[in-house]
Amino acid sequence: MLPAMRSSPVYAVDTIDDPGRSVQRAVVKDSHDNAAWLNEVFEGLGLERVHLVGLSYGGWLALNQAVYGADRLASITLLDPGGLQKVPARFLVGMVGGLFAMALPRRWRPWFARVLANHALIAPPRMMAPILLGTRTYRPSYRPAARPFTDDELRSARVPALVLLAGRSTLLTPRDALARVRALVPGVRAEIVPGAGHGLPLEAPDLVNARVLRFIDSEVQA
């Protein structure tokens, strides 16, 4: 771990409408509500300079925070995030295919993992057990797909940003997403991770950790 990060706490936040121990007591209607909710979390934890990291829908929430509630943010890191393009049908098909493949014998899963670009199918069982438990037992309320942010919204995201896109993403068209984010988000650092699927931290943990820590360290020292 980089020196600047050794004494920094890391908080894993339950996201709304996902399995967790939090209890939702209010309807979240739009981007403003999402930003207000996350700011309440930061306030409750006593945090003022937050380096916010999010994957997929969590990336959408982090980007949304930069647009609508950036007061407590020091930076954002987006890992193959929602919000850069419309969610394609292949992403939903891939999710269904992944659930089907999880029910198959383990010896068949590597083939499906390659075809679906879904590394979770071959992740260690201890890592996947909480996810499978949530899938079987949790029934979320309706949450619409992460909407794409407008050009003006992306231009207004003025906190330091790191964006890592998966070369085999099922959520995004990586080159188009890279071009859009570089053109619109001020001062962004962005790259494509070749060969990786949507589950970037599972497939390339060392690379992701190194990039995130180096980025945050550079912002702490700036």
Short mmCIF file of C-alpha atoms in Angstrom, two decimals:
data_model
loop_
_atom_site.label_atom_id
_atom_site.label_comp_id
_atom_site.label_asym_id
_atom_site.label_seq_id
_atom_site.Cartn_x
_atom_site.Cartn_y
_atom_site.Cartn_z
CA MET A 1 0.00 0.00 0.00
CA LEU A 2 1.25 3.50 -0.78
CA PRO A 3 2.45 5.60 2.21
CA ALA A 4 -0.35 8.16 1.88
CA MET A 5 -2.97 5.38 2.16
CA ARG A 6 -1.61 3.36 5.10
CA SER A 7 -3.56 5.21 7.75
CA SER A 8 -6.65 5.99 5.67
CA PRO A 9 -9.84 4.06 6.55
CA VAL A 10 -11.83 2.35 3.81
CA TYR A 11 -15.64 2.27 4.06
CA ALA A 12 -17.75 -0.18 2.03
CA VAL A 13 -21.18 1.43 1.69
CA ASP A 14 -24.39 -0.55 1.18
CA THR A 15 -25.97 0.83 -1.97
CA ILE A 16 -29.69 1.44 -2.11
CA ASP A 17 -31.72 -1.46 -3.54
CA ASP A 18 -28.86 -3.94 -3.11
CA PRO A 19 -28.44 -6.66 -0.46
CA GLY A 20 -26.99 -5.38 2.81
CA ARG A 21 -27.75 -4.63 6.44
CA SER A 22 -29.04 -1.11 5.84
CA VAL A 23 -32.75 -0.35 5.91
CA GLN A 24 -34.15 2.07 3.33
CA ARG A 25 -36.81 4.35 4.76
CA ALA A 26 -37.35 6.83 1.92
CA VAL A 27 -37.98 6.57 -1.81
CA VAL A 28 -35.06 7.68 -3.96
CA LYS A 29 -36.52 9.27 -7.07
CA ASP A 30 -33.66 10.86 -9.02
CA SER A 31 -30.04 11.94 -9.16
CA HIS A 32 -30.54 14.66 -6.56
CA ASP A 33 -31.96 12.13 -4.08
CA ASN A 34 -29.06 9.73 -4.66
CA ALA A 35 -26.54 12.50 -4.04
CA ALA A 36 -28.38 13.66 -0.91
CA TRP A 37 -28.45 10.10 0.46
CA LEU A 38 -24.70 9.62 -0.06
CA ASN A 39 -23.93 13.01 1.47
CA GLU A 40 -25.91 11.93 4.55
CA VAL A 41 -23.69 8.84 4.74
CA PHE A 42 -20.55 11.00 4.57
CA GLU A 43 -21.93 13.36 7.19
CA GLY A 44 -22.83 10.49 9.50
CA LEU A 45 -19.31 9.11 9.20
CA GLY A 46 -17.77 12.54 9.73
CA LEU A 47 -16.03 12.53 6.33
CA GLU A 48 -15.04 15.72 4.53
CA ARG A 49 -12.49 14.69 1.86
CA VAL A 50 -13.73 11.46 0.33
CA HIS A 51 -11.98 9.48 -2.41
CA LEU A 52 -15.05 7.71 -3.79
CA VAL A 53 -14.58 4.46 -5.76
CA GLY A 54 -17.38 2.64 -7.55
CA LEU A 55 -17.81 -0.32 -9.91
CA SER A 56 -20.68 -0.59 -12.42
CA TYR A 57 -23.77 0.93 -10.73
CA GLY A 58 -21.47 2.05 -7.93
CA GLY A 59 -19.52 3.91 -10.60
CA TRP A 60 -22.75 5.57 -11.69
CA LEU A 61 -23.37 6.65 -8.09
CA ALA A 62 -19.83 8.04 -7.81
CA LEU A 63 -20.16 9.97 -11.05
CA ASN A 64 -23.60 11.19 -10.00
CA GLN A 65 -22.07 12.43 -6.74
CA ALA A 66 -19.47 14.42 -8.65
CA VAL A 67 -22.26 16.06 -10.66
CA TYR A 68 -24.87 16.67 -7.94
CA GLY A 69 -23.14 16.49 -4.55
CA ALA A 70 -19.40 17.06 -4.84
CA ASP A 71 -18.91 19.18 -1.70
CA ARG A 72 -17.33 16.35 0.32
CA LEU A 73 -15.43 14.70 -2.56
CA ALA A 74 -11.67 14.75 -3.02
CA SER A 75 -11.77 12.48 -6.10
CA ILE A 76 -13.77 9.78 -7.88
CA THR A 77 -12.62 6.49 -9.37
CA LEU A 78 -15.00 4.82 -11.82
CA LEU A 79 -14.51 1.13 -12.68
CA ASP A 80 -16.39 0.22 -15.88
CA PRO A 81 -19.16 2.55 -14.71
CA GLY A 82 -22.74 3.06 -15.69
CA GLY A 83 -23.70 6.52 -16.89
CA LEU A 84 -21.48 6.92 -19.94
CA GLN A 85 -23.78 5.10 -22.37
CA LYS A 86 -27.24 3.57 -22.42
CA VAL A 87 -27.32 0.12 -20.80
CA PRO A 88 -27.35 -2.32 -23.77
CA ALA A 89 -29.45 -5.44 -24.07
CA ARG A 90 -26.31 -7.60 -24.15
CA PHE A 91 -25.56 -6.58 -20.55
CA LEU A 92 -28.93 -7.87 -19.34
CA VAL A 93 -28.60 -11.02 -21.47
CA GLY A 94 -25.14 -11.59 -20.01
CA MET A 95 -26.50 -11.28 -16.46
CA VAL A 96 -29.15 -13.92 -17.17
CA GLY A 97 -26.55 -16.13 -18.86
CA GLY A 98 -24.26 -15.80 -15.87
CA LEU A 99 -26.98 -16.89 -13.46
CA PHE A 100 -27.71 -19.88 -15.68
CA ALA A 101 -24.02 -20.81 -15.83
CA MET A 102 -23.69 -20.62 -12.03
CA ALA A 103 -26.18 -23.49 -11.80
CA LEU A 104 -24.02 -25.72 -14.04
CA PRO A 105 -21.23 -28.07 -12.89
CA ARG A 106 -18.03 -26.13 -12.12
CA ARG A 107 -16.08 -27.89 -14.90
CA TRP A 108 -18.27 -26.13 -17.50
CA ARG A 109 -17.97 -22.66 -16.04
CA PRO A 110 -14.57 -21.64 -17.51
CA TRP A 111 -16.01 -21.88 -21.03
CA PHE A 112 -18.98 -19.70 -20.10
CA ALA A 113 -16.67 -17.29 -18.25
CA ARG A 114 -14.67 -16.76 -21.45
CA VAL A 115 -17.69 -16.45 -23.74
CA LEU A 116 -19.64 -14.14 -21.40
CA ALA A 117 -16.54 -12.20 -20.23
CA ASN A 118 -17.75 -12.96 -16.71
CA HIS A 119 -14.88 -13.80 -14.37
CA ALA A 120 -17.25 -14.22 -11.44
CA LEU A 121 -18.11 -17.68 -12.81
CA ILE A 122 -14.63 -18.93 -11.90
CA ALA A 123 -14.03 -16.84 -8.79
CA PRO A 124 -13.36 -18.74 -5.54
CA PRO A 125 -16.63 -19.95 -3.95
CA ARG A 126 -15.92 -18.04 -0.71
CA MET A 127 -15.94 -14.78 -2.68
CA MET A 128 -19.16 -15.56 -4.51
CA ALA A 129 -21.12 -17.03 -1.59
CA PRO A 130 -22.43 -13.65 -0.29
CA ILE A 131 -23.48 -12.62 -3.80
CA LEU A 132 -25.33 -15.88 -4.42
CA LEU A 133 -27.01 -15.63 -1.03
CA GLY A 134 -28.20 -12.10 -1.87
CA THR A 135 -29.44 -13.24 -5.28
CA ARG A 136 -31.51 -16.03 -3.73
CA THR A 137 -32.95 -14.20 -0.75
CA TYR A 138 -33.11 -10.47 -1.50
CA ARG A 139 -36.01 -8.91 -3.36
CA PRO A 140 -35.23 -5.28 -4.20
CA SER A 141 -37.77 -2.63 -5.01
CA TYR A 142 -37.80 -1.38 -8.60
CA ARG A 143 -34.66 0.45 -9.63
CA PRO A 144 -34.39 1.73 -13.19
CA ALA A 145 -31.24 1.06 -15.20
CA ALA A 146 -28.48 3.60 -14.71
CA ARG A 147 -29.33 6.40 -17.11
CA PRO A 148 -26.57 7.96 -19.25
CA PHE A 149 -25.51 11.40 -18.11
CA THR A 150 -25.86 14.26 -20.56
CA ASP A 151 -22.84 16.05 -22.01
CA ASP A 152 -23.51 19.07 -19.80
CA GLU A 153 -23.69 16.88 -16.70
CA LEU A 154 -20.35 15.26 -17.51
CA ARG A 155 -18.75 18.66 -18.11
CA SER A 156 -19.90 19.74 -14.65
CA ALA A 157 -18.03 16.88 -12.92
CA ARG A 158 -15.05 18.93 -11.79
CA VAL A 159 -13.46 16.74 -9.13
CA PRO A 160 -10.31 14.75 -10.03
CA ALA A 161 -11.41 11.57 -11.80
CA LEU A 162 -9.88 8.23 -12.73
CA VAL A 163 -11.82 5.99 -15.15
CA LEU A 164 -10.84 2.38 -15.86
CA LEU A 165 -12.81 0.67 -18.63
CA ALA A 166 -12.90 -3.06 -19.35
CA GLY A 167 -11.69 -4.05 -22.79
CA ARG A 168 -14.39 -6.76 -22.97
CA SER A 169 -17.08 -4.81 -21.14
CA THR A 170 -20.66 -5.96 -21.68
CA LEU A 171 -21.93 -2.67 -20.22
CA LEU A 172 -20.02 -0.26 -22.44
CA THR A 173 -18.44 0.05 -25.86
CA PRO A 174 -15.00 0.80 -24.41
CA ARG A 175 -13.48 2.96 -27.13
CA ASP A 176 -16.61 5.08 -27.50
CA ALA A 177 -16.91 5.47 -23.72
CA LEU A 178 -13.22 6.40 -23.47
CA ALA A 179 -13.58 9.04 -26.18
CA ARG A 180 -16.67 10.51 -24.52
CA VAL A 181 -15.22 10.72 -21.05
CA ARG A 182 -11.94 12.23 -22.29
CA ALA A 183 -13.81 14.81 -24.34
CA LEU A 184 -16.20 15.90 -21.59
CA VAL A 185 -14.89 15.26 -18.06
CA PRO A 186 -12.35 17.96 -17.16
CA GLY A 187 -8.86 16.64 -16.43
CA VAL A 188 -9.91 12.98 -16.34
CA ARG A 189 -7.38 10.17 -16.34
CA ALA A 190 -8.87 7.30 -18.32
CA GLU A 191 -7.73 4.06 -19.89
CA ILE A 192 -8.97 0.72 -21.20
CA VAL A 193 -7.78 -2.48 -19.50
CA PRO A 194 -7.31 -4.91 -22.42
CA GLY A 195 -8.91 -8.34 -22.18
CA ALA A 196 -10.78 -7.66 -18.93
CA GLY A 197 -14.53 -8.08 -18.53
CA HIS A 198 -17.01 -6.00 -16.55
CA GLY A 199 -15.82 -7.42 -13.23
CA LEU A 200 -12.52 -5.51 -13.35
CA PRO A 201 -11.51 -5.88 -9.68
CA LEU A 202 -12.00 -9.65 -9.88
CA GLU A 203 -10.04 -10.10 -13.10
CA ALA A 204 -7.23 -7.61 -12.60
CA PRO A 205 -7.05 -6.88 -8.86
CA ASP A 206 -3.36 -6.00 -8.78
CA LEU A 207 -3.66 -3.60 -11.71
CA VAL A 208 -6.82 -1.96 -10.35
CA ASN A 209 -5.41 -1.58 -6.84
CA ALA A 210 -2.16 -0.11 -8.15
CA ARG A 211 -3.95 2.39 -10.39
CA VAL A 212 -6.39 3.46 -7.68
CA LEU A 213 -3.74 3.86 -4.98
CA ARG A 214 -1.37 5.73 -7.29
CA PHE A 215 -4.16 8.06 -8.36
CA ILE A 216 -5.34 8.79 -4.82
CA ASP A 217 -1.76 9.20 -3.62
CA SER A 218 -1.14 11.78 -6.33
CA GLU A 219 -4.24 13.72 -5.27
CA VAL A 220 -3.32 13.58 -1.58
CA GLN A 221 0.11 15.02 -2.36
CA ALA A 222 -1.15 17.64 -4.85
#
